[in-house]
Amino acid sequence: MKHYTFTSESVTEGHPDKVADLISDTIADYIIDNNQSHRAAIETLVTTNKVCVSGEYKSSQNVAKDSLEPIIRKTIENIGYDQEGFSYKNLDIDITLDQQSNDIALGTDNFGAGDQGIMFGYACNETEDLMPSSIHYSHKITKALSHARHSGEDWLGPDGKSQITFLYSDINKPVGISNIVCSAQHDADIAIEEVRKKVEEIIKPTVEDYDTSETEFLINPTGRFVIGGPAGDTGLTGRKIIVDTYGGYAPHGGGAFSGKDCVKVDRSGAYIARYLAKNIVASNVAKNATVQLSYAIGIPEPTSLYVYADGKVRTDIAEWFINNIDLTPLGIINKFDLFNIKLTDTTNYGHFGKKNLPWEAIDLKDEIKSL
């Protein structure tokens, strides 16, 4: 087989869409407050000198503007935005939140699925965290940019993106890196040649597992990236769902994660699907695995479960999961203690592949091996 390529991207915490995601998750954390009876579905739009928040909630928390506005400003300050066009100090904040519909509450108060929908989980043996290589290393690049900025490289701005193209000799067999694209927001008074040199020095160590002597580095291809963040491009919650998951290497059900409580199966269903897929691959019965779940609003049990591993439909594994794993929203919530995690811990650099997240646990290997 001739070599083929696959590409994924990642974005920094200061990308406009991620600013929106983090605001939504921060507000959801505040509203939920570790209480399983609370609900949140928060959407955020960020643009030049403005933040608009809307959505639905069910909570005993004070969700008036005067309680949420300081939280929003602090979130933006922590990201690093105190720039002309978008500053935590003086931006305009518009908040319109309504109580959750009683019609929806009929199905979700007793932990029926928060909506209908399909969710996918994926894992493969390409990296130690069982994630596809291109999204794994794209996240490493953007994390390196953010770490450099927070560690004193103050010429860097909060906004940034990475994109990496891997060469493959066969399925799940990466052999090299064709090119790396990286755009980093920077101060106006630093020359583009210096930006490119410094950024390459920051990101090269993240891909040292591969020989990059023939890799093409395309850093700030336009030659200037001073105006960035929401001042340069409007951001919306849920617009980076491919960055959040598998970089396009696996299917996505279409539902966003950020701003939602975990009764919403867009979030919890995707988490359990990743857990199941990862345990399949960790058991060494397959080099890659895709798991699909589907739900109906208000109904606890999933309407379907599909397992596809190494090019085969595995009904035996699917049946074992159905009979032995509680796949209801409440079952998933209890298994991963989802009302006691900080949703903001998941917002940036992917919801999967982080060792500290409970759905990354590997504890079903022996059972799956015996099937």
Short mmCIF file of the C-alpha atoms (twelve columns), coordinates in Angstrom:
data_MODEL
# 
_entry.id   MODEL 
# 
loop_
_atom_site.group_PDB 
_atom_site.id 
_atom_site.type_symbol 
_atom_site.label_atom_id 
_atom_site.label_alt_id 
_atom_site.label_comp_id 
_atom_site.label_asym_id 
_atom_site.label_seq_id 
_atom_site.Cartn_x 
_atom_site.Cartn_y 
_atom_site.Cartn_z 
_atom_site.pdbx_PDB_model_num 
ATOM 1   C CA . MET A 1   0.000   0.000   0.000  1 
ATOM 2   C CA . LYS A 2   1.234   3.486   -0.834 1 
ATOM 3   C CA . HIS A 3   1.504   6.006   1.971  1 
ATOM 4   C CA . TYR A 4   -1.618  8.049   2.612  1 
ATOM 5   C CA . THR A 5   -2.235  11.083  4.753  1 
ATOM 6   C CA . PHE A 6   -4.675  12.156  7.444  1 
ATOM 7   C CA . THR A 7   -4.979  15.585  9.067  1 
ATOM 8   C CA . SER A 8   -6.498  16.920  12.298 1 
ATOM 9   C CA . GLU A 9   -6.512  20.308  13.979 1 
ATOM 10  C CA . SER A 10  -6.580  21.713  17.490 1 
ATOM 11  C CA . VAL A 11  -7.102  25.213  18.893 1 
ATOM 12  C CA . THR A 12  -5.840  27.065  21.964 1 
ATOM 13  C CA . GLU A 13  -7.948  28.194  24.912 1 
ATOM 14  C CA . GLY A 14  -8.075  31.683  23.382 1 
ATOM 15  C CA . HIS A 15  -9.678  30.619  20.113 1 
ATOM 16  C CA . PRO A 16  -13.061 32.400  19.893 1 
ATOM 17  C CA . ASP A 17  -15.067 29.169  19.856 1 
ATOM 18  C CA . LYS A 18  -13.151 27.868  22.868 1 
ATOM 19  C CA . VAL A 19  -13.692 31.144  24.726 1 
ATOM 20  C CA . ALA A 20  -17.421 30.539  24.187 1 
ATOM 21  C CA . ASP A 21  -17.128 26.892  25.256 1 
ATOM 22  C CA . LEU A 22  -15.283 27.806  28.451 1 
ATOM 23  C CA . ILE A 23  -17.813 30.479  29.411 1 
ATOM 24  C CA . SER A 24  -20.627 27.972  28.847 1 
ATOM 25  C CA . ASP A 25  -18.928 25.264  30.917 1 
ATOM 26  C CA . THR A 26  -18.027 27.730  33.675 1 
ATOM 27  C CA . ILE A 27  -21.623 28.895  33.981 1 
ATOM 28  C CA . ALA A 28  -22.870 25.295  33.827 1 
ATOM 29  C CA . ASP A 29  -20.508 24.355  36.673 1 
ATOM 30  C CA . TYR A 30  -21.839 27.270  38.713 1 
ATOM 31  C CA . ILE A 31  -25.484 26.394  38.053 1 
ATOM 32  C CA . ILE A 32  -25.122 22.630  38.598 1 
ATOM 33  C CA . ASP A 33  -23.081 23.074  41.794 1 
ATOM 34  C CA . ASN A 34  -22.603 19.296  42.267 1 
ATOM 35  C CA . ASN A 35  -26.372 18.819  42.568 1 
ATOM 36  C CA . GLN A 36  -27.953 15.980  40.570 1 
ATOM 37  C CA . SER A 37  -31.302 17.770  40.487 1 
ATOM 38  C CA . HIS A 38  -29.844 20.796  38.689 1 
ATOM 39  C CA . ARG A 39  -29.818 21.140  34.900 1 
ATOM 40  C CA . ALA A 40  -27.984 23.414  32.453 1 
ATOM 41  C CA . ALA A 41  -27.947 24.029  28.723 1 
ATOM 42  C CA . ILE A 42  -25.866 27.162  28.158 1 
ATOM 43  C CA . GLU A 43  -24.965 28.729  24.812 1 
ATOM 44  C CA . THR A 44  -22.470 31.575  24.407 1 
ATOM 45  C CA . LEU A 45  -21.563 33.923  21.579 1 
ATOM 46  C CA . VAL A 46  -18.453 36.101  21.767 1 
ATOM 47  C CA . THR A 47  -17.570 38.888  19.356 1 
ATOM 48  C CA . THR A 48  -15.883 42.294  19.403 1 
ATOM 49  C CA . ASN A 49  -16.266 43.685  22.933 1 
ATOM 50  C CA . LYS A 50  -19.393 41.614  23.573 1 
ATOM 51  C CA . VAL A 51  -20.501 38.360  25.200 1 
ATOM 52  C CA . CYS A 52  -24.031 37.012  24.760 1 
ATOM 53  C CA . VAL A 53  -25.193 34.129  26.956 1 
ATOM 54  C CA . SER A 54  -28.504 32.336  26.569 1 
ATOM 55  C CA . GLY A 55  -29.996 29.000  27.488 1 
ATOM 56  C CA . GLU A 56  -32.055 27.064  29.987 1 
ATOM 57  C CA . TYR A 57  -31.435 25.928  33.532 1 
ATOM 58  C CA . LYS A 58  -32.938 24.341  36.606 1 
ATOM 59  C CA . SER A 59  -31.139 25.304  39.785 1 
ATOM 60  C CA . SER A 60  -31.409 26.757  43.263 1 
ATOM 61  C CA . GLN A 61  -28.423 28.976  42.412 1 
ATOM 62  C CA . ASN A 62  -28.810 32.703  41.792 1 
ATOM 63  C CA . VAL A 63  -28.508 33.043  38.024 1 
ATOM 64  C CA . ALA A 64  -29.173 36.770  37.851 1 
ATOM 65  C CA . LYS A 65  -26.843 38.865  35.722 1 
ATOM 66  C CA . ASP A 66  -25.090 40.370  38.731 1 
ATOM 67  C CA . SER A 67  -24.046 36.891  39.899 1 
ATOM 68  C CA . LEU A 68  -22.925 35.585  36.492 1 
ATOM 69  C CA . GLU A 69  -21.191 38.657  35.083 1 
ATOM 70  C CA . PRO A 70  -18.182 38.511  37.471 1 
ATOM 71  C CA . ILE A 71  -17.765 34.812  36.639 1 
ATOM 72  C CA . ILE A 72  -17.701 35.580  32.917 1 
ATOM 73  C CA . ARG A 73  -15.212 38.435  33.310 1 
ATOM 74  C CA . LYS A 74  -12.907 36.312  35.470 1 
ATOM 75  C CA . THR A 75  -13.007 33.497  32.914 1 
ATOM 76  C CA . ILE A 76  -11.974 35.870  30.139 1 
ATOM 77  C CA . GLU A 77  -9.262  37.420  32.326 1 
ATOM 78  C CA . ASN A 78  -7.831  33.964  33.084 1 
ATOM 79  C CA . ILE A 79  -7.678  33.163  29.381 1 
ATOM 80  C CA . GLY A 80  -5.683  36.347  28.900 1 
ATOM 81  C CA . TYR A 81  -7.895  38.790  27.025 1 
ATOM 82  C CA . ASP A 82  -7.205  42.399  27.927 1 
ATOM 83  C CA . GLN A 83  -6.851  43.671  24.364 1 
ATOM 84  C CA . GLU A 84  -8.362  46.375  22.283 1 
ATOM 85  C CA . GLY A 85  -11.485 44.814  20.837 1 
ATOM 86  C CA . PHE A 86  -11.916 42.261  23.625 1 
ATOM 87  C CA . SER A 87  -11.061 42.964  27.253 1 
ATOM 88  C CA . TYR A 88  -12.519 41.425  30.382 1 
ATOM 89  C CA . LYS A 89  -12.597 44.912  31.909 1 
ATOM 90  C CA . ASN A 90  -15.026 46.699  29.623 1 
ATOM 91  C CA . LEU A 91  -16.812 44.283  27.303 1 
ATOM 92  C CA . ASP A 92  -20.604 44.334  27.181 1 
ATOM 93  C CA . ILE A 93  -22.308 41.235  28.627 1 
ATOM 94  C CA . ASP A 94  -25.857 40.234  27.699 1 
ATOM 95  C CA . ILE A 95  -27.444 37.335  29.622 1 
ATOM 96  C CA . THR A 96  -30.806 35.771  28.798 1 
ATOM 97  C CA . LEU A 97  -31.471 32.544  30.684 1 
ATOM 98  C CA . ASP A 98  -34.844 30.855  31.133 1 
ATOM 99  C CA . GLN A 99  -36.075 28.080  33.377 1 
ATOM 100 C CA . GLN A 100 -35.942 24.603  31.823 1 
ATOM 101 C CA . SER A 101 -39.136 23.637  30.012 1 
ATOM 102 C CA . ASN A 102 -41.520 21.610  32.165 1 
ATOM 103 C CA . ASP A 103 -42.077 19.363  29.155 1 
ATOM 104 C CA . ILE A 104 -38.386 18.443  29.068 1 
ATOM 105 C CA . ALA A 105 -38.284 18.095  32.859 1 
ATOM 106 C CA . LEU A 106 -40.966 15.387  32.626 1 
ATOM 107 C CA . GLY A 107 -38.389 13.104  31.030 1 
ATOM 108 C CA . THR A 108 -35.190 14.263  32.709 1 
ATOM 109 C CA . ASP A 109 -36.115 14.728  36.364 1 
ATOM 110 C CA . ASN A 110 -36.032 10.932  36.674 1 
ATOM 111 C CA . PHE A 111 -32.863 10.733  34.563 1 
ATOM 112 C CA . GLY A 112 -34.347 9.828   31.246 1 
ATOM 113 C CA . ALA A 113 -32.127 10.889  28.364 1 
ATOM 114 C CA . GLY A 114 -32.008 14.672  28.018 1 
ATOM 115 C CA . ASP A 115 -32.573 14.432  24.271 1 
ATOM 116 C CA . GLN A 116 -32.653 12.009  21.408 1 
ATOM 117 C CA . GLY A 117 -29.437 11.573  19.457 1 
ATOM 118 C CA . ILE A 118 -26.487 9.445   18.471 1 
ATOM 119 C CA . MET A 119 -23.053 9.373   20.100 1 
ATOM 120 C CA . PHE A 120 -19.794 7.756   19.060 1 
ATOM 121 C CA . GLY A 121 -16.742 6.584   20.930 1 
ATOM 122 C CA . TYR A 122 -13.434 5.590   19.368 1 
ATOM 123 C CA . ALA A 123 -10.036 4.256   20.327 1 
ATOM 124 C CA . CYS A 124 -7.013  2.914   18.477 1 
ATOM 125 C CA . ASN A 125 -3.529  1.701   19.332 1 
ATOM 126 C CA . GLU A 126 -1.611  4.531   17.635 1 
ATOM 127 C CA . THR A 127 -0.687  6.410   20.821 1 
ATOM 128 C CA . GLU A 128 -0.284  5.566   24.499 1 
ATOM 129 C CA . ASP A 129 -3.621  7.220   25.306 1 
ATOM 130 C CA . LEU A 130 -5.278  5.163   22.535 1 
ATOM 131 C CA . MET A 131 -6.146  8.256   20.474 1 
ATOM 132 C CA . PRO A 132 -5.509  8.891   16.768 1 
ATOM 133 C CA . SER A 133 -2.081  10.396  16.139 1 
ATOM 134 C CA . SER A 134 -3.131  13.549  14.330 1 
ATOM 135 C CA . ILE A 135 -5.473  14.845  17.045 1 
ATOM 136 C CA . HIS A 136 -3.123  13.656  19.818 1 
ATOM 137 C CA . TYR A 137 -0.192  15.680  18.493 1 
ATOM 138 C CA . SER A 138 -2.316  18.649  17.415 1 
ATOM 139 C CA . HIS A 139 -3.413  19.014  21.041 1 
ATOM 140 C CA . LYS A 140 0.213   18.749  22.190 1 
ATOM 141 C CA . ILE A 141 1.130   21.670  19.920 1 
ATOM 142 C CA . THR A 142 -1.654  23.974  21.106 1 
ATOM 143 C CA . LYS A 143 -0.994  23.071  24.743 1 
ATOM 144 C CA . ALA A 144 2.661   23.952  24.211 1 
ATOM 145 C CA . LEU A 145 1.700   27.355  22.819 1 
ATOM 146 C CA . SER A 146 -0.558  28.085  25.782 1 
ATOM 147 C CA . HIS A 147 2.044   26.849  28.266 1 
ATOM 148 C CA . ALA A 148 4.681   29.092  26.691 1 
ATOM 149 C CA . ARG A 149 2.394   32.113  26.919 1 
ATOM 150 C CA . HIS A 150 1.502   31.476  30.549 1 
ATOM 151 C CA . SER A 151 5.189   30.855  31.339 1 
ATOM 152 C CA . GLY A 152 6.436   34.245  30.231 1 
ATOM 153 C CA . GLU A 153 6.412   34.348  26.428 1 
ATOM 154 C CA . ASP A 154 4.261   37.467  26.599 1 
ATOM 155 C CA . TRP A 155 4.642   38.262  22.897 1 
ATOM 156 C CA . LEU A 156 2.205   35.413  22.287 1 
ATOM 157 C CA . GLY A 157 -1.526  36.179  22.273 1 
ATOM 158 C CA . PRO A 158 -4.240  33.812  23.540 1 
ATOM 159 C CA . ASP A 159 -5.538  32.806  20.093 1 
ATOM 160 C CA . GLY A 160 -3.904  30.003  18.151 1 
ATOM 161 C CA . LYS A 161 -4.432  26.919  15.998 1 
ATOM 162 C CA . SER A 162 -2.474  23.867  14.973 1 
ATOM 163 C CA . GLN A 163 -2.922  21.346  12.197 1 
ATOM 164 C CA . ILE A 164 -0.858  18.251  11.573 1 
ATOM 165 C CA . THR A 165 -0.808  15.826  8.659  1 
ATOM 166 C CA . PHE A 166 0.416   12.303  9.341  1 
ATOM 167 C CA . LEU A 167 1.715   9.812   6.822  1 
ATOM 168 C CA . TYR A 168 0.360   6.275   7.182  1 
ATOM 169 C CA . SER A 169 1.695   3.023   5.750  1 
ATOM 170 C CA . ASP A 170 -1.529  1.198   6.676  1 
ATOM 171 C CA . ILE A 171 -4.534  1.539   8.988  1 
ATOM 172 C CA . ASN A 172 -3.390  2.698   12.448 1 
ATOM 173 C CA . LYS A 173 0.249   2.665   11.317 1 
ATOM 174 C CA . PRO A 174 1.600   6.244   11.285 1 
ATOM 175 C CA . VAL A 175 5.127   6.457   9.913  1 
ATOM 176 C CA . GLY A 176 5.843   10.175  9.676  1 
ATOM 177 C CA . ILE A 177 4.612   13.748  9.567  1 
ATOM 178 C CA . SER A 178 4.058   15.409  6.202  1 
ATOM 179 C CA . ASN A 179 3.411   18.940  7.421  1 
ATOM 180 C CA . ILE A 180 2.542   21.025  10.451 1 
ATOM 181 C CA . VAL A 181 0.502   24.209  10.214 1 
ATOM 182 C CA . CYS A 182 0.514   26.538  13.205 1 
ATOM 183 C CA . SER A 183 -0.938  30.020  13.591 1 
ATOM 184 C CA . ALA A 184 -0.133  31.914  16.795 1 
ATOM 185 C CA . GLN A 185 -1.453  35.332  17.735 1 
ATOM 186 C CA . HIS A 186 1.404   37.719  18.503 1 
ATOM 187 C CA . ASP A 187 2.281   41.285  19.465 1 
ATOM 188 C CA . ALA A 188 2.390   43.859  16.703 1 
ATOM 189 C CA . ASP A 189 6.006   44.854  17.369 1 
ATOM 190 C CA . ILE A 190 7.620   41.453  16.748 1 
ATOM 191 C CA . ALA A 191 8.819   40.618  13.239 1 
ATOM 192 C CA . ILE A 192 7.219   37.682  11.465 1 
ATOM 193 C CA . GLU A 193 10.607  36.012  11.007 1 
ATOM 194 C CA . GLU A 194 11.085  36.075  14.790 1 
ATOM 195 C CA . VAL A 195 7.555   34.761  15.375 1 
ATOM 196 C CA . ARG A 196 8.149   31.825  13.052 1 
ATOM 197 C CA . LYS A 197 11.510  31.015  14.643 1 
ATOM 198 C CA . LYS A 198 10.152  31.173  18.196 1 
ATOM 199 C CA . VAL A 199 6.979   29.191  17.441 1 
ATOM 200 C CA . GLU A 200 8.952   26.441  15.734 1 
ATOM 201 C CA . GLU A 201 11.199  26.217  18.805 1 
ATOM 202 C CA . ILE A 202 8.106   25.866  21.014 1 
ATOM 203 C CA . ILE A 203 6.300   23.225  18.983 1 
ATOM 204 C CA . LYS A 204 9.142   21.027  17.684 1 
ATOM 205 C CA . PRO A 205 9.652   19.198  21.001 1 
ATOM 206 C CA . THR A 206 5.992   18.104  20.952 1 
ATOM 207 C CA . VAL A 207 6.608   15.936  17.873 1 
ATOM 208 C CA . GLU A 208 10.046  14.616  18.767 1 
ATOM 209 C CA . ASP A 209 8.693   11.055  18.599 1 
ATOM 210 C CA . TYR A 210 8.990   11.425  14.826 1 
ATOM 211 C CA . ASP A 211 11.774  12.491  12.480 1 
ATOM 212 C CA . THR A 212 10.710  15.946  11.260 1 
ATOM 213 C CA . SER A 213 13.781  16.677  9.110  1 
ATOM 214 C CA . GLU A 214 11.612  16.516  5.993  1 
ATOM 215 C CA . THR A 215 8.412   17.853  7.592  1 
ATOM 216 C CA . GLU A 216 7.123   21.132  6.172  1 
ATOM 217 C CA . PHE A 217 6.435   23.730  8.865  1 
ATOM 218 C CA . LEU A 218 3.902   26.384  7.880  1 
ATOM 219 C CA . ILE A 219 3.888   28.905  10.726 1 
ATOM 220 C CA . ASN A 220 1.613   31.957  10.538 1 
ATOM 221 C CA . PRO A 221 1.188   31.494  6.784  1 
ATOM 222 C CA . THR A 222 -0.507  34.886  6.241  1 
ATOM 223 C CA . GLY A 223 2.505   36.655  7.738  1 
ATOM 224 C CA . ARG A 224 0.580   38.500  10.460 1 
ATOM 225 C CA . PHE A 225 -1.761  37.461  13.272 1 
ATOM 226 C CA . VAL A 226 -2.116  40.419  15.625 1 
ATOM 227 C CA . ILE A 227 -5.894  40.860  15.687 1 
ATOM 228 C CA . GLY A 228 -7.244  37.626  17.108 1 
ATOM 229 C CA . GLY A 229 -9.753  36.115  19.449 1 
ATOM 230 C CA . PRO A 230 -13.341 37.369  19.450 1 
ATOM 231 C CA . ALA A 231 -12.192 40.744  18.106 1 
ATOM 232 C CA . GLY A 232 -11.093 39.019  14.917 1 
ATOM 233 C CA . ASP A 233 -13.679 36.267  14.589 1 
ATOM 234 C CA . THR A 234 -16.981 35.569  16.317 1 
ATOM 235 C CA . GLY A 235 -17.030 32.468  18.515 1 
ATOM 236 C CA . LEU A 236 -19.892 30.126  19.384 1 
ATOM 237 C CA . THR A 237 -20.373 27.298  21.861 1 
ATOM 238 C CA . GLY A 238 -20.177 23.863  20.265 1 
ATOM 239 C CA . ARG A 239 -18.452 24.787  17.046 1 
ATOM 240 C CA . LYS A 240 -15.312 22.759  17.752 1 
ATOM 241 C CA . ILE A 241 -16.901 19.338  18.221 1 
ATOM 242 C CA . ILE A 242 -14.321 17.641  15.986 1 
ATOM 243 C CA . VAL A 243 -11.465 19.191  17.973 1 
ATOM 244 C CA . ASP A 244 -13.256 18.010  21.127 1 
ATOM 245 C CA . THR A 245 -13.373 14.392  19.958 1 
ATOM 246 C CA . TYR A 246 -11.231 12.496  17.441 1 
ATOM 247 C CA . GLY A 247 -10.118 15.076  14.917 1 
ATOM 248 C CA . GLY A 248 -12.361 13.650  12.204 1 
ATOM 249 C CA . TYR A 249 -10.696 10.233  12.425 1 
ATOM 250 C CA . ALA A 250 -13.930 8.687   13.711 1 
ATOM 251 C CA . PRO A 251 -17.640 9.517   13.305 1 
ATOM 252 C CA . HIS A 252 -19.326 12.197  15.396 1 
ATOM 253 C CA . GLY A 253 -23.015 12.195  16.316 1 
ATOM 254 C CA . GLY A 254 -23.278 15.972  15.903 1 
ATOM 255 C CA . GLY A 255 -24.088 16.989  19.474 1 
ATOM 256 C CA . ALA A 256 -21.890 19.517  21.258 1 
ATOM 257 C CA . PHE A 257 -20.624 18.992  24.805 1 
ATOM 258 C CA . SER A 258 -19.938 22.330  26.476 1 
ATOM 259 C CA . GLY A 259 -22.524 24.071  28.605 1 
ATOM 260 C CA . LYS A 260 -24.584 20.922  29.191 1 
ATOM 261 C CA . ASP A 261 -25.240 18.914  32.321 1 
ATOM 262 C CA . CYS A 262 -24.515 15.209  32.012 1 
ATOM 263 C CA . VAL A 263 -28.145 14.099  31.881 1 
ATOM 264 C CA . LYS A 264 -27.771 15.319  28.310 1 
ATOM 265 C CA . VAL A 265 -26.520 12.213  26.543 1 
ATOM 266 C CA . ASP A 266 -24.698 14.305  23.955 1 
ATOM 267 C CA . ARG A 267 -22.133 14.560  26.707 1 
ATOM 268 C CA . SER A 268 -22.496 11.509  28.970 1 
ATOM 269 C CA . GLY A 269 -23.277 9.124   26.101 1 
ATOM 270 C CA . ALA A 270 -20.121 10.179  24.266 1 
ATOM 271 C CA . TYR A 271 -18.117 9.674   27.448 1 
ATOM 272 C CA . ILE A 272 -19.327 6.115   28.032 1 
ATOM 273 C CA . ALA A 273 -18.882 5.291   24.340 1 
ATOM 274 C CA . ARG A 274 -15.216 6.350   24.547 1 
ATOM 275 C CA . TYR A 275 -14.797 4.285   27.712 1 
ATOM 276 C CA . LEU A 276 -16.169 1.167   26.002 1 
ATOM 277 C CA . ALA A 277 -14.100 1.672   22.834 1 
ATOM 278 C CA . LYS A 278 -10.928 2.301   24.823 1 
ATOM 279 C CA . ASN A 279 -11.382 -0.857  26.873 1 
ATOM 280 C CA . ILE A 280 -11.856 -2.912  23.718 1 
ATOM 281 C CA . VAL A 281 -8.531  -1.725  22.319 1 
ATOM 282 C CA . ALA A 282 -6.775  -1.958  25.699 1 
ATOM 283 C CA . SER A 283 -7.831  -5.620  25.876 1 
ATOM 284 C CA . ASN A 284 -5.874  -6.251  22.636 1 
ATOM 285 C CA . VAL A 285 -8.820  -7.909  20.915 1 
ATOM 286 C CA . ALA A 286 -8.716  -5.142  18.285 1 
ATOM 287 C CA . LYS A 287 -6.386  -2.402  17.103 1 
ATOM 288 C CA . ASN A 288 -9.274  0.032   16.697 1 
ATOM 289 C CA . ALA A 289 -12.860 0.186   17.872 1 
ATOM 290 C CA . THR A 290 -15.899 2.347   17.200 1 
ATOM 291 C CA . VAL A 291 -18.916 2.309   19.508 1 
ATOM 292 C CA . GLN A 292 -22.235 3.967   18.685 1 
ATOM 293 C CA . LEU A 293 -25.063 4.622   21.131 1 
ATOM 294 C CA . SER A 294 -28.480 6.166   20.517 1 
ATOM 295 C CA . TYR A 295 -31.140 7.473   22.889 1 
ATOM 296 C CA . ALA A 296 -34.715 8.764   22.914 1 
ATOM 297 C CA . ILE A 297 -35.623 11.791  25.008 1 
ATOM 298 C CA . GLY A 298 -37.015 10.844  28.404 1 
ATOM 299 C CA . ILE A 299 -36.149 7.129   28.026 1 
ATOM 300 C CA . PRO A 300 -33.273 5.893   30.232 1 
ATOM 301 C CA . GLU A 301 -32.119 2.840   28.268 1 
ATOM 302 C CA . PRO A 302 -30.309 3.379   24.952 1 
ATOM 303 C CA . THR A 303 -32.267 2.551   21.812 1 
ATOM 304 C CA . SER A 304 -29.223 0.903   20.212 1 
ATOM 305 C CA . LEU A 305 -25.598 -0.052  20.761 1 
ATOM 306 C CA . TYR A 306 -23.209 -0.880  17.905 1 
ATOM 307 C CA . VAL A 307 -19.596 -2.079  18.098 1 
ATOM 308 C CA . TYR A 308 -17.244 -2.126  15.108 1 
ATOM 309 C CA . ALA A 309 -13.717 -3.361  15.740 1 
ATOM 310 C CA . ASP A 310 -10.938 -4.085  13.252 1 
ATOM 311 C CA . GLY A 311 -13.408 -3.978  10.388 1 
ATOM 312 C CA . LYS A 312 -15.945 -6.347  11.936 1 
ATOM 313 C CA . VAL A 313 -19.304 -5.813  13.615 1 
ATOM 314 C CA . ARG A 314 -18.952 -7.315  17.090 1 
ATOM 315 C CA . THR A 315 -22.435 -8.205  18.278 1 
ATOM 316 C CA . ASP A 316 -20.922 -10.385 21.016 1 
ATOM 317 C CA . ILE A 317 -19.172 -7.408  22.611 1 
ATOM 318 C CA . ALA A 318 -22.241 -5.195  22.146 1 
ATOM 319 C CA . GLU A 319 -24.468 -7.760  23.864 1 
ATOM 320 C CA . TRP A 320 -22.030 -8.082  26.763 1 
ATOM 321 C CA . PHE A 321 -22.036 -4.310  27.245 1 
ATOM 322 C CA . ILE A 322 -25.831 -4.173  27.189 1 
ATOM 323 C CA . ASN A 323 -26.100 -6.969  29.772 1 
ATOM 324 C CA . ASN A 324 -23.291 -5.845  32.078 1 
ATOM 325 C CA . ILE A 325 -22.878 -2.049  31.848 1 
ATOM 326 C CA . ASP A 326 -25.507 0.423   33.049 1 
ATOM 327 C CA . LEU A 327 -25.878 2.650   29.989 1 
ATOM 328 C CA . THR A 328 -28.693 4.800   31.351 1 
ATOM 329 C CA . PRO A 329 -27.853 8.479   31.986 1 
ATOM 330 C CA . LEU A 330 -27.993 7.874   35.741 1 
ATOM 331 C CA . GLY A 331 -25.827 4.778   35.402 1 
ATOM 332 C CA . ILE A 332 -23.208 6.731   33.452 1 
ATOM 333 C CA . ILE A 333 -23.407 9.671   35.874 1 
ATOM 334 C CA . ASN A 334 -22.887 7.382   38.867 1 
ATOM 335 C CA . LYS A 335 -20.094 5.383   37.228 1 
ATOM 336 C CA . PHE A 336 -18.052 8.481   36.417 1 
ATOM 337 C CA . ASP A 337 -19.355 10.683  39.278 1 
ATOM 338 C CA . LEU A 338 -20.227 13.253  36.636 1 
ATOM 339 C CA . PHE A 339 -21.962 15.723  38.905 1 
ATOM 340 C CA . ASN A 340 -18.762 16.050  40.918 1 
ATOM 341 C CA . ILE A 341 -16.343 16.716  38.069 1 
ATOM 342 C CA . LYS A 342 -15.521 20.214  36.891 1 
ATOM 343 C CA . LEU A 343 -16.863 20.543  33.385 1 
ATOM 344 C CA . THR A 344 -14.200 23.179  32.735 1 
ATOM 345 C CA . ASP A 345 -11.549 20.458  33.096 1 
ATOM 346 C CA . THR A 346 -12.822 19.017  29.818 1 
ATOM 347 C CA . THR A 347 -13.241 22.196  27.755 1 
ATOM 348 C CA . ASN A 348 -9.825  22.608  26.160 1 
ATOM 349 C CA . TYR A 349 -7.553  20.221  24.257 1 
ATOM 350 C CA . GLY A 350 -10.115 17.468  23.825 1 
ATOM 351 C CA . HIS A 351 -12.559 15.586  26.014 1 
ATOM 352 C CA . PHE A 352 -10.701 12.323  25.416 1 
ATOM 353 C CA . GLY A 353 -7.177  11.083  26.000 1 
ATOM 354 C CA . LYS A 354 -6.641  12.895  29.329 1 
ATOM 355 C CA . LYS A 355 -5.588  10.490  32.063 1 
ATOM 356 C CA . ASN A 356 -7.380  12.395  34.833 1 
ATOM 357 C CA . LEU A 357 -10.849 11.931  33.313 1 
ATOM 358 C CA . PRO A 358 -12.844 8.953   34.675 1 
ATOM 359 C CA . TRP A 359 -14.040 7.670   31.284 1 
ATOM 360 C CA . GLU A 360 -10.380 7.078   30.370 1 
ATOM 361 C CA . ALA A 361 -10.153 4.253   32.922 1 
ATOM 362 C CA . ILE A 362 -9.201  0.794   31.682 1 
ATOM 363 C CA . ASP A 363 -10.910 -1.821  33.832 1 
ATOM 364 C CA . LEU A 364 -12.791 -4.158  31.476 1 
ATOM 365 C CA . LYS A 365 -9.834  -5.794  29.731 1 
ATOM 366 C CA . ASP A 366 -10.204 -9.257  31.209 1 
ATOM 367 C CA . GLU A 367 -13.951 -9.450  30.622 1 
ATOM 368 C CA . ILE A 368 -13.636 -8.385  26.982 1 
ATOM 369 C CA . LYS A 369 -10.731 -10.779 26.360 1 
ATOM 370 C CA . SER A 370 -12.863 -13.696 27.504 1 
ATOM 371 C CA . LEU A 371 -15.620 -13.072 24.915 1 
# 
